[in-house]
Amino acid sequence: MIVLRSTVFLVTLPFIFCAFLTSETHKERADLLVTGGTVVTMDGSRTILDDGAVAVKGDTVVAVGPRGELEARYTPSQTIDAKGKLVLPGFINGHTHVPMTLFRGLHDDATLNDWLYKYIFPAEAKNVNEEFVRWGTRLAAAEQIRGGVTTFADMYYFEDAVAEETKAAGMRAVLGETFIDFPAPDNKSEAEMLAYTGKFLKKWQGDTLIHAAVAPHSIYTCSQKTLQDAAALARKYHAPILIHTGEMKKEWDDSLKQNGMSPVQYMDKIGLLGPDVVSAHCIFVDATDEKTLAQKQVGCVHNPSSNMMIASGVSPVADMRAAGIAVGLGTDGPAGSNNDLDLMEEIDLAAKLAKITKLNPLALNAKAVVEMATIDGARALHLDKEIGSLEAGKKADLILISLDEPNAVPMYDIYAQLAYALKGSDVETVVIGGHIVMRDRKLLTVNEEEAMAKAREYQKTIAASLGMK
Ligand SMILES: [Zn+2]
């Protein structure tokens, strides 16, 4: 009997092995398979898959579907077990100034005018150089990855250094070099700004992570000529244009006085608006402006923390969405106008600010604000073909959020949990362009200890430069 059994085994083993080989060879290769989580796709039908999976090849999502189906179809070189977690497209921070992390908390509870002229402009003149920008960007990358941000839009100086550090951190970004009508820390004249930015746009053309952009600061800090020259340069390279729009009552009043029209109408009149423009804030916009912004396909970015902290006003987000404008979310700051880069806080505040302003709890709901942080944020940055949802063909930018926290249970509604209960610190794992940049809360692309130590050093030199203790 024993002999017979062994013979049977020996005869059948090759068949079993062959069958295994055949089924494995029929499988497609994938570089990464995220399996077993609740996948909140943010696709056109807002599909949510319980026990779902996401397959990635290179920097691209190749399939999203039920776990069993994708496990049968793919042999992955790497797997992330997402069981018991939420899997989302990475958050999009549509407006910030990342090197300003090093000015975090420098002087708060001030009017915007005092903050700018007494603190920030002198501090920038004395401290901002390429090295400063690099350290600030590294610190911001660590903070943003920890909070689940995979793409951000930035406006600052030495933006080429911001781009190099962002790429080194493995993050995706739209990075705008600033145009402003006074000598900036990097470029002292419009001619220098044009030359620097031209080189910057050329250098990053075709990069998979970095979208180099042009950032005329605003209509009140740039002449018509500066605005038009900056836009022409951007359009020559098919680069986005980032600008602050309708942020302050004074900007609205001055534009009516000087231009005889609203800031948005003035921007339209001088040929600035188009489907390549990202307007931060859009607080002071009327119904006609909303129609213009929608018609010109301008993306808008709402920054609730910043608007509340500087007491700028409240952007009519629900009206803008109803008018067909893509409205994303941003942190602004991270100094003076919001001292952190936590986009999940903005998700929460965007809904609550709209509710309290309208005295209506239905004014902006949880699903809407999660859309603003993902797919609508991508539309606002004109990157929705690339990012914003988990779908085959899009870039593999995704995050895993822990549900094993006291503030995460029980969960009745996923969007409400994301908007009102979960925190940026609940983000566990972050993938950008198929690369794991944080795994189980361990950062893999940024040396955060070094960046934090440097930030503490900068605090001393910056305070001393302003005669502070
Ligand atoms: Zn700003």
Short mmCIF file of C-alpha atoms and ligand atoms in Angstrom, two decimals:
data_model
loop_
_atom_site.label_atom_id
_atom_site.label_comp_id
_atom_site.label_asym_id
_atom_site.label_seq_id
_atom_site.Cartn_x
_atom_site.Cartn_y
_atom_site.Cartn_z
CA MET A 1 0.00 0.00 0.00
CA ILE A 2 2.75 2.39 0.98
CA VAL A 3 4.59 1.74 -2.28
CA LEU A 4 1.40 2.26 -4.27
CA ARG A 5 0.59 5.54 -2.51
CA SER A 6 4.08 6.89 -3.20
CA THR A 7 3.79 5.93 -6.82
CA VAL A 8 0.49 7.74 -7.12
CA PHE A 9 2.02 10.77 -5.46
CA LEU A 10 5.04 10.70 -7.72
CA VAL A 11 2.86 10.42 -10.78
CA THR A 12 0.48 13.20 -9.78
CA LEU A 13 3.05 15.67 -8.44
CA PRO A 14 4.35 16.78 -11.83
CA PHE A 15 0.75 17.37 -12.97
CA ILE A 16 -0.02 19.49 -9.92
CA PHE A 17 3.23 21.42 -10.42
CA CYS A 18 2.46 21.93 -14.13
CA ALA A 19 -1.08 23.11 -13.35
CA PHE A 20 0.36 25.56 -10.82
CA LEU A 21 2.94 26.79 -13.34
CA THR A 22 0.30 27.16 -16.04
CA SER A 23 -2.03 29.20 -13.84
CA GLU A 24 0.91 31.38 -12.66
CA THR A 25 2.18 31.97 -16.19
CA HIS A 26 -1.30 32.97 -17.27
CA LYS A 27 -1.22 35.67 -14.62
CA GLU A 28 -0.13 39.17 -15.48
CA ARG A 29 2.76 40.77 -13.69
CA ALA A 30 2.13 43.75 -11.44
CA ASP A 31 4.67 45.75 -9.51
CA LEU A 32 2.36 46.39 -6.60
CA LEU A 33 -0.95 44.98 -5.40
CA VAL A 34 -2.82 46.75 -2.60
CA THR A 35 -5.29 44.17 -1.37
CA GLY A 36 -8.17 43.76 1.00
CA GLY A 37 -9.06 47.34 1.89
CA THR A 38 -12.21 49.36 1.46
CA VAL A 39 -11.32 51.14 -1.77
CA VAL A 40 -12.92 54.59 -2.04
CA THR A 41 -12.23 55.14 -5.74
CA MET A 42 -13.70 58.67 -6.27
CA ASP A 43 -14.33 57.56 -9.88
CA GLY A 44 -17.25 58.95 -11.90
CA SER A 45 -19.78 56.74 -10.11
CA ARG A 46 -18.03 57.20 -6.75
CA THR A 47 -17.60 53.43 -6.53
CA ILE A 48 -16.63 52.04 -3.13
CA LEU A 49 -15.33 48.46 -3.02
CA ASP A 50 -15.42 46.52 0.24
CA ASP A 51 -12.60 44.00 0.15
CA GLY A 52 -11.19 45.64 -2.98
CA ALA A 53 -7.76 45.82 -4.54
CA VAL A 54 -5.62 48.12 -6.67
CA ALA A 55 -3.01 46.79 -9.11
CA VAL A 56 -0.08 49.00 -10.13
CA LYS A 57 2.48 48.68 -12.93
CA GLY A 58 5.27 51.24 -13.01
CA ASP A 59 3.74 54.55 -11.92
CA THR A 60 0.23 53.72 -13.14
CA VAL A 61 -2.87 51.99 -11.78
CA VAL A 62 -3.71 49.10 -14.13
CA ALA A 63 -6.80 47.74 -12.38
CA VAL A 64 -9.18 48.46 -9.51
CA GLY A 65 -11.64 45.76 -8.51
CA PRO A 66 -12.68 43.05 -6.06
CA ARG A 67 -9.71 41.51 -4.22
CA GLY A 68 -10.40 37.95 -5.39
CA GLU A 69 -10.54 39.01 -9.02
CA LEU A 70 -7.31 40.98 -8.94
CA GLU A 71 -5.44 38.37 -6.90
CA ALA A 72 -6.39 35.76 -9.52
CA ARG A 73 -5.27 38.04 -12.33
CA TYR A 74 -1.95 39.44 -11.09
CA THR A 75 1.35 38.18 -9.73
CA PRO A 76 2.71 41.18 -7.85
CA SER A 77 6.35 41.78 -6.95
CA GLN A 78 5.16 43.67 -3.88
CA THR A 79 1.96 43.54 -1.84
CA ILE A 80 0.42 45.91 0.69
CA ASP A 81 -2.22 44.35 2.93
CA ALA A 82 -4.97 46.94 3.36
CA LYS A 83 -7.40 44.75 5.29
CA GLY A 84 -9.43 46.83 7.74
CA LYS A 85 -8.20 50.10 6.22
CA LEU A 86 -9.52 52.71 3.81
CA VAL A 87 -7.71 53.05 0.47
CA LEU A 88 -8.13 56.44 -1.19
CA PRO A 89 -6.56 58.48 -3.96
CA GLY A 90 -3.91 60.71 -2.34
CA PHE A 91 -5.08 64.11 -1.10
CA ILE A 92 -4.36 67.21 -3.18
CA ASN A 93 -3.23 70.38 -1.42
CA GLY A 94 -4.17 72.94 -4.07
CA HIS A 95 -2.50 76.00 -2.56
CA THR A 96 0.47 76.52 -0.26
CA HIS A 97 3.92 78.06 0.11
CA VAL A 98 5.95 75.11 1.44
CA PRO A 99 9.30 76.76 2.30
CA MET A 100 7.39 78.95 4.77
CA THR A 101 7.26 75.99 7.16
CA LEU A 102 10.42 77.58 8.61
CA PHE A 103 8.38 80.70 9.51
CA ARG A 104 5.68 78.60 11.22
CA GLY A 105 4.32 80.55 14.19
CA LEU A 106 6.71 83.47 13.66
CA HIS A 107 4.01 85.97 14.49
CA ASP A 108 0.32 85.17 14.61
CA ASP A 109 -2.86 86.96 15.65
CA ALA A 110 -1.95 89.99 13.54
CA THR A 111 -3.63 91.80 10.66
CA LEU A 112 -2.45 90.59 7.25
CA ASN A 113 -0.86 93.99 6.63
CA ASP A 114 1.14 93.99 9.89
CA TRP A 115 2.09 90.35 9.48
CA LEU A 116 3.38 90.95 5.93
CA TYR A 117 5.15 94.28 6.39
CA LYS A 118 6.42 94.02 9.96
CA TYR A 119 7.39 90.35 9.99
CA ILE A 120 7.27 88.28 6.85
CA PHE A 121 8.76 90.63 4.25
CA PRO A 122 11.69 91.60 6.56
CA ALA A 123 12.15 87.96 7.61
CA GLU A 124 12.17 86.86 3.96
CA ALA A 125 14.58 89.60 2.91
CA LYS A 126 17.03 88.56 5.65
CA ASN A 127 16.70 84.78 5.56
CA VAL A 128 15.30 83.34 2.33
CA ASN A 129 17.92 81.84 0.06
CA GLU A 130 18.17 78.58 -1.85
CA GLU A 131 19.32 76.62 1.21
CA PHE A 132 16.40 77.91 3.28
CA VAL A 133 13.95 76.88 0.56
CA ARG A 134 15.44 73.37 0.38
CA TRP A 135 15.13 72.75 4.14
CA GLY A 136 11.63 74.23 4.27
CA THR A 137 10.53 72.00 1.40
CA ARG A 138 11.98 68.87 3.03
CA LEU A 139 10.15 69.60 6.27
CA ALA A 140 6.93 70.28 4.34
CA ALA A 141 7.31 67.05 2.37
CA ALA A 142 7.56 65.05 5.59
CA GLU A 143 4.53 66.80 7.05
CA GLN A 144 2.43 66.47 3.90
CA ILE A 145 3.25 62.79 3.28
CA ARG A 146 2.37 62.03 6.90
CA GLY A 147 -1.03 63.65 6.31
CA GLY A 148 -1.75 61.76 3.09
CA VAL A 149 -1.02 64.59 0.65
CA THR A 150 0.46 63.21 -2.57
CA THR A 151 0.19 66.33 -4.77
CA PHE A 152 0.50 70.00 -3.85
CA ALA A 153 0.51 73.33 -5.65
CA ASP A 154 3.10 75.83 -4.45
CA MET A 155 3.90 79.49 -5.00
CA TYR A 156 7.24 80.76 -3.73
CA TYR A 157 10.79 81.82 -4.62
CA PHE A 158 13.72 79.62 -5.78
CA GLU A 159 11.02 77.28 -7.06
CA ASP A 160 13.61 75.23 -8.95
CA ALA A 161 15.08 74.22 -5.57
CA VAL A 162 11.54 73.43 -4.35
CA ALA A 163 11.17 71.22 -7.44
CA GLU A 164 14.42 69.34 -6.81
CA GLU A 165 13.53 68.66 -3.16
CA THR A 166 9.95 67.68 -4.04
CA LYS A 167 11.19 65.22 -6.62
CA ALA A 168 13.73 63.81 -4.17
CA ALA A 169 10.87 63.25 -1.68
CA GLY A 170 8.95 61.43 -4.43
CA MET A 171 6.02 63.85 -4.32
CA ARG A 172 3.94 65.17 -7.20
CA ALA A 173 3.51 68.96 -7.44
CA VAL A 174 2.56 72.00 -9.49
CA LEU A 175 5.27 74.50 -8.59
CA GLY A 176 4.90 78.15 -9.50
CA GLU A 177 7.79 80.59 -9.54
CA THR A 178 6.60 83.92 -8.17
CA PHE A 179 6.31 87.15 -10.14
CA ILE A 180 5.89 90.22 -7.94
CA ASP A 181 6.55 93.94 -8.54
CA PHE A 182 9.25 94.35 -5.92
CA PRO A 183 12.69 92.77 -5.62
CA ALA A 184 12.09 89.19 -4.46
CA PRO A 185 14.58 87.08 -2.48
CA ASP A 186 15.62 85.30 -5.69
CA ASN A 187 15.00 87.68 -8.61
CA LYS A 188 15.35 91.42 -8.26
CA SER A 189 13.57 92.57 -11.44
CA GLU A 190 10.90 91.42 -13.90
CA ALA A 191 13.65 90.67 -16.44
CA GLU A 192 15.36 88.37 -13.93
CA MET A 193 12.02 86.73 -13.06
CA LEU A 194 11.33 86.05 -16.75
CA ALA A 195 14.83 84.63 -17.35
CA TYR A 196 14.79 82.41 -14.22
CA THR A 197 11.26 81.14 -14.88
CA GLY A 198 11.91 80.47 -18.57
CA LYS A 199 14.86 78.26 -17.62
CA PHE A 200 12.83 76.61 -14.84
CA LEU A 201 9.93 75.75 -17.17
CA LYS A 202 12.27 74.36 -19.81
CA LYS A 203 14.19 72.21 -17.32
CA TRP A 204 11.12 70.39 -15.95
CA GLN A 205 9.21 69.87 -19.19
CA GLY A 206 7.98 66.29 -19.46
CA ASP A 207 8.84 65.37 -15.87
CA THR A 208 6.46 62.77 -14.46
CA LEU A 209 6.20 64.29 -10.96
CA ILE A 210 6.94 68.00 -11.33
CA HIS A 211 4.72 70.42 -13.23
CA ALA A 212 6.67 73.67 -13.38
CA ALA A 213 4.34 76.68 -13.35
CA VAL A 214 4.26 80.48 -13.32
CA ALA A 215 2.89 82.30 -10.30
CA PRO A 216 2.11 86.00 -10.69
CA HIS A 217 1.34 86.73 -7.01
CA SER A 218 -1.91 88.74 -7.44
CA ILE A 219 -3.45 91.68 -9.29
CA TYR A 220 -2.53 94.01 -6.40
CA THR A 221 1.18 93.14 -6.33
CA CYS A 222 1.70 92.81 -10.12
CA SER A 223 1.16 95.42 -12.83
CA GLN A 224 -0.90 94.56 -15.90
CA LYS A 225 2.36 94.16 -17.82
CA THR A 226 3.84 91.74 -15.26
CA LEU A 227 0.62 89.71 -15.26
CA GLN A 228 0.52 89.53 -19.05
CA ASP A 229 4.23 88.77 -19.43
CA ALA A 230 4.00 85.99 -16.83
CA ALA A 231 0.93 84.50 -18.58
CA ALA A 232 2.58 84.69 -22.01
CA LEU A 233 5.66 82.89 -20.70
CA ALA A 234 3.50 80.16 -19.10
CA ARG A 235 1.51 79.68 -22.31
CA LYS A 236 4.66 79.43 -24.41
CA TYR A 237 5.56 76.31 -22.38
CA HIS A 238 1.95 75.07 -21.81
CA ALA A 239 2.56 75.58 -18.09
CA PRO A 240 -0.14 76.32 -15.49
CA ILE A 241 -0.65 79.80 -14.04
CA LEU A 242 -1.12 80.04 -10.26
CA ILE A 243 -2.48 83.27 -8.76
CA HIS A 244 -4.19 84.61 -5.61
CA THR A 245 -7.64 85.84 -6.66
CA GLY A 246 -10.26 87.81 -4.72
CA GLU A 247 -8.65 87.12 -1.36
CA MET A 248 -9.23 90.48 0.31
CA LYS A 249 -11.97 93.08 0.51
CA LYS A 250 -9.34 95.75 -0.25
CA GLU A 251 -8.42 93.94 -3.48
CA TRP A 252 -12.10 94.05 -4.54
CA ASP A 253 -12.55 97.74 -3.58
CA ASP A 254 -9.29 98.82 -5.24
CA SER A 255 -10.10 96.93 -8.43
CA LEU A 256 -13.53 98.58 -8.66
CA LYS A 257 -11.83 101.98 -8.17
CA GLN A 258 -8.81 101.45 -10.43
CA ASN A 259 -10.19 99.13 -13.10
CA GLY A 260 -13.90 99.86 -12.90
CA MET A 261 -14.58 96.15 -12.49
CA SER A 262 -14.11 93.18 -10.15
CA PRO A 263 -10.74 91.40 -9.86
CA VAL A 264 -12.04 88.43 -11.90
CA GLN A 265 -13.44 90.68 -14.66
CA TYR A 266 -10.15 92.59 -14.77
CA MET A 267 -8.18 89.34 -15.04
CA ASP A 268 -10.49 88.26 -17.86
CA LYS A 269 -10.20 91.61 -19.65
CA ILE A 270 -6.41 91.47 -19.76
CA GLY A 271 -6.44 87.92 -21.13
CA LEU A 272 -5.29 86.13 -18.03
CA LEU A 273 -8.11 83.63 -17.52
CA GLY A 274 -8.16 80.25 -19.22
CA PRO A 275 -8.21 76.48 -18.64
CA ASP A 276 -4.60 76.66 -17.41
CA VAL A 277 -5.28 79.02 -14.48
CA VAL A 278 -5.55 78.03 -10.82
CA SER A 279 -7.06 80.79 -8.66
CA ALA A 280 -6.47 80.52 -4.94
CA HIS A 281 -9.18 81.77 -2.55
CA CYS A 282 -11.95 83.29 -4.77
CA ILE A 283 -13.66 84.86 -1.76
CA PHE A 284 -14.64 88.13 -3.38
CA VAL A 285 -16.42 86.86 -6.50
CA ASP A 286 -19.99 87.69 -7.53
CA ALA A 287 -22.45 85.72 -9.67
CA THR A 288 -21.06 87.23 -12.91
CA ASP A 289 -17.53 86.30 -11.83
CA GLU A 290 -18.65 82.74 -11.12
CA LYS A 291 -20.07 82.48 -14.66
CA THR A 292 -16.80 83.82 -16.09
CA LEU A 293 -14.66 81.43 -14.02
CA ALA A 294 -16.81 78.48 -15.11
CA GLN A 295 -16.83 79.51 -18.76
CA LYS A 296 -13.04 80.03 -18.80
CA GLN A 297 -12.56 76.71 -16.94
CA VAL A 298 -10.48 78.33 -14.23
CA GLY A 299 -9.79 76.05 -11.26
CA CYS A 300 -10.41 77.54 -7.81
CA VAL A 301 -8.85 76.51 -4.51
CA HIS A 302 -10.63 77.09 -1.20
CA ASN A 303 -8.45 77.57 1.92
CA PRO A 304 -10.79 77.58 4.92
CA SER A 305 -8.14 77.71 7.71
CA SER A 306 -6.33 80.59 6.09
CA ASN A 307 -9.50 82.54 5.31
CA MET A 308 -10.63 82.19 8.93
CA MET A 309 -7.22 82.89 10.50
CA ILE A 310 -6.65 86.13 8.55
CA ALA A 311 -10.39 86.90 8.73
CA SER A 312 -10.41 87.41 4.95
CA GLY A 313 -13.97 86.27 4.35
CA VAL A 314 -15.79 83.17 3.16
CA SER A 315 -15.57 81.80 -0.35
CA PRO A 316 -19.00 80.94 -1.84
CA VAL A 317 -17.93 77.34 -2.39
CA ALA A 318 -21.39 75.80 -2.81
CA ASP A 319 -22.40 78.48 -5.34
CA MET A 320 -19.16 78.03 -7.27
CA ARG A 321 -19.65 74.26 -7.39
CA ALA A 322 -23.23 74.78 -8.57
CA ALA A 323 -21.93 77.12 -11.29
CA GLY A 324 -19.77 74.26 -12.58
CA ILE A 325 -16.41 75.52 -11.29
CA ALA A 326 -13.87 72.90 -10.16
CA VAL A 327 -13.13 73.84 -6.54
CA GLY A 328 -10.23 72.17 -4.72
CA LEU A 329 -8.90 72.56 -1.19
CA GLY A 330 -5.68 74.07 0.10
CA THR A 331 -3.91 74.73 3.37
CA ASP A 332 -2.27 77.99 2.27
CA GLY A 333 0.31 79.02 4.88
CA PRO A 334 1.97 77.20 6.48
CA ALA A 335 2.91 80.36 8.36
CA GLY A 336 0.71 83.23 9.47
CA SER A 337 -2.39 82.07 7.64
CA ASN A 338 -2.52 78.46 8.85
CA ASN A 339 0.36 76.97 10.68
CA ASP A 340 0.17 73.45 9.32
CA LEU A 341 -0.21 71.46 6.11
CA ASP A 342 -2.91 69.09 7.33
CA LEU A 343 -5.38 68.75 4.44
CA MET A 344 -7.77 66.55 6.42
CA GLU A 345 -8.30 69.53 8.73
CA GLU A 346 -9.30 71.59 5.67
CA ILE A 347 -11.77 68.88 4.61
CA ASP A 348 -13.44 69.16 8.02
CA LEU A 349 -13.34 72.96 8.14
CA ALA A 350 -14.58 73.48 4.58
CA ALA A 351 -17.83 71.72 5.41
CA LYS A 352 -18.26 73.42 8.79
CA LEU A 353 -17.38 76.91 7.53
CA ALA A 354 -19.99 76.64 4.78
CA LYS A 355 -22.58 75.38 7.26
CA ILE A 356 -22.06 78.15 9.83
CA THR A 357 -21.91 80.87 7.19
CA LYS A 358 -25.25 79.83 5.70
CA LEU A 359 -26.66 78.77 9.09
CA ASN A 360 -27.55 75.59 7.21
CA PRO A 361 -26.08 72.17 8.06
CA LEU A 362 -26.86 71.04 4.50
CA ALA A 363 -24.78 73.80 2.86
CA LEU A 364 -21.81 71.56 2.02
CA ASN A 365 -21.78 67.86 2.88
CA ALA A 366 -19.09 65.33 3.73
CA LYS A 367 -19.01 63.74 0.29
CA ALA A 368 -18.56 67.16 -1.35
CA VAL A 369 -15.56 68.08 0.78
CA VAL A 370 -13.89 64.69 0.20
CA GLU A 371 -14.41 65.32 -3.54
CA MET A 372 -12.73 68.72 -3.12
CA ALA A 373 -9.68 67.05 -1.54
CA THR A 374 -9.41 64.45 -4.33
CA ILE A 375 -11.06 64.47 -7.75
CA ASP A 376 -12.22 68.10 -7.69
CA GLY A 377 -8.80 69.17 -6.43
CA ALA A 378 -7.34 67.38 -9.46
CA ARG A 379 -9.82 69.19 -11.75
CA ALA A 380 -8.93 72.52 -10.12
CA LEU A 381 -5.23 71.90 -10.89
CA HIS A 382 -6.17 70.68 -14.42
CA LEU A 383 -4.62 67.31 -13.61
CA ASP A 384 -7.78 65.17 -13.49
CA LYS A 385 -6.64 63.00 -16.39
CA GLU A 386 -3.65 62.04 -14.26
CA ILE A 387 -4.75 62.01 -10.61
CA GLY A 388 -7.69 62.48 -8.21
CA SER A 389 -9.30 59.03 -8.39
CA LEU A 390 -8.30 55.38 -8.34
CA GLU A 391 -8.96 54.18 -11.88
CA ALA A 392 -7.02 52.18 -14.47
CA GLY A 393 -4.79 54.52 -16.44
CA LYS A 394 -4.30 57.11 -13.70
CA LYS A 395 -1.11 57.64 -11.71
CA ALA A 396 -0.71 55.31 -8.74
CA ASP A 397 -1.07 57.94 -5.99
CA LEU A 398 -2.90 56.32 -3.10
CA ILE A 399 -3.10 56.34 0.67
CA LEU A 400 -4.10 53.84 3.34
CA ILE A 401 -5.96 55.19 6.36
CA SER A 402 -6.15 53.23 9.60
CA LEU A 403 -9.58 52.48 11.00
CA ASP A 404 -8.11 50.88 14.09
CA GLU A 405 -8.17 54.04 16.20
CA PRO A 406 -10.53 55.21 18.95
CA ASN A 407 -11.67 58.11 16.77
CA ALA A 408 -12.32 55.76 13.81
CA VAL A 409 -14.95 53.43 15.25
CA PRO A 410 -17.75 52.72 14.69
CA MET A 411 -18.14 53.72 11.04
CA TYR A 412 -21.60 54.16 9.54
CA ASP A 413 -20.74 56.44 6.63
CA ILE A 414 -17.31 56.53 4.99
CA TYR A 415 -17.46 60.13 3.72
CA ALA A 416 -18.66 61.43 7.10
CA GLN A 417 -15.88 59.49 8.82
CA LEU A 418 -13.29 61.02 6.49
CA ALA A 419 -14.65 64.55 6.86
CA TYR A 420 -15.46 64.72 10.55
CA ALA A 421 -13.74 61.92 12.50
CA LEU A 422 -10.50 60.78 10.88
CA LYS A 423 -7.31 62.83 11.19
CA GLY A 424 -4.24 63.33 9.03
CA SER A 425 -2.30 61.32 11.62
CA ASP A 426 -4.51 58.28 10.83
CA VAL A 427 -2.80 57.98 7.42
CA GLU A 428 -0.49 54.95 7.59
CA THR A 429 0.90 54.26 4.15
CA VAL A 430 1.39 56.53 1.13
CA VAL A 431 2.19 55.56 -2.47
CA ILE A 432 3.06 58.17 -5.09
CA GLY A 433 3.57 57.18 -8.72
CA GLY A 434 3.83 53.53 -7.66
CA HIS A 435 6.59 54.24 -5.10
CA ILE A 436 5.92 53.66 -1.43
CA VAL A 437 7.00 56.90 0.27
CA MET A 438 5.60 56.04 3.72
CA ARG A 439 4.91 52.55 5.01
CA ASP A 440 3.22 51.93 8.37
CA ARG A 441 3.93 55.55 9.33
CA LYS A 442 7.65 55.28 8.52
CA LEU A 443 8.83 57.89 6.03
CA LEU A 444 11.06 56.37 3.34
CA THR A 445 12.06 59.34 1.17
CA VAL A 446 12.65 62.19 3.62
CA ASN A 447 15.02 62.32 6.59
CA GLU A 448 12.57 64.00 8.93
CA GLU A 449 14.83 63.99 12.00
CA GLU A 450 17.39 66.02 10.08
CA ALA A 451 14.71 68.36 8.68
CA MET A 452 13.26 68.95 12.16
CA ALA A 453 16.70 69.59 13.69
CA LYS A 454 17.41 72.11 10.94
CA ALA A 455 14.05 73.82 11.52
CA ARG A 456 14.97 74.32 15.20
CA GLU A 457 18.29 75.87 14.14
CA TYR A 458 16.51 78.19 11.69
CA GLN A 459 14.18 79.32 14.47
CA LYS A 460 17.16 80.75 16.34
CA THR A 461 18.73 82.55 13.36
CA ILE A 462 15.41 83.91 12.08
CA ALA A 463 14.40 85.21 15.52
CA ALA A 464 17.83 86.83 15.92
CA SER A 465 17.60 88.43 12.46
CA LEU A 466 14.38 90.18 13.57
CA GLY A 467 15.75 91.17 16.98
CA MET A 468 13.37 88.75 18.70
CA LYS A 469 14.36 86.80 21.78
ZN ZN B 1 -1.34 81.93 -0.52
#
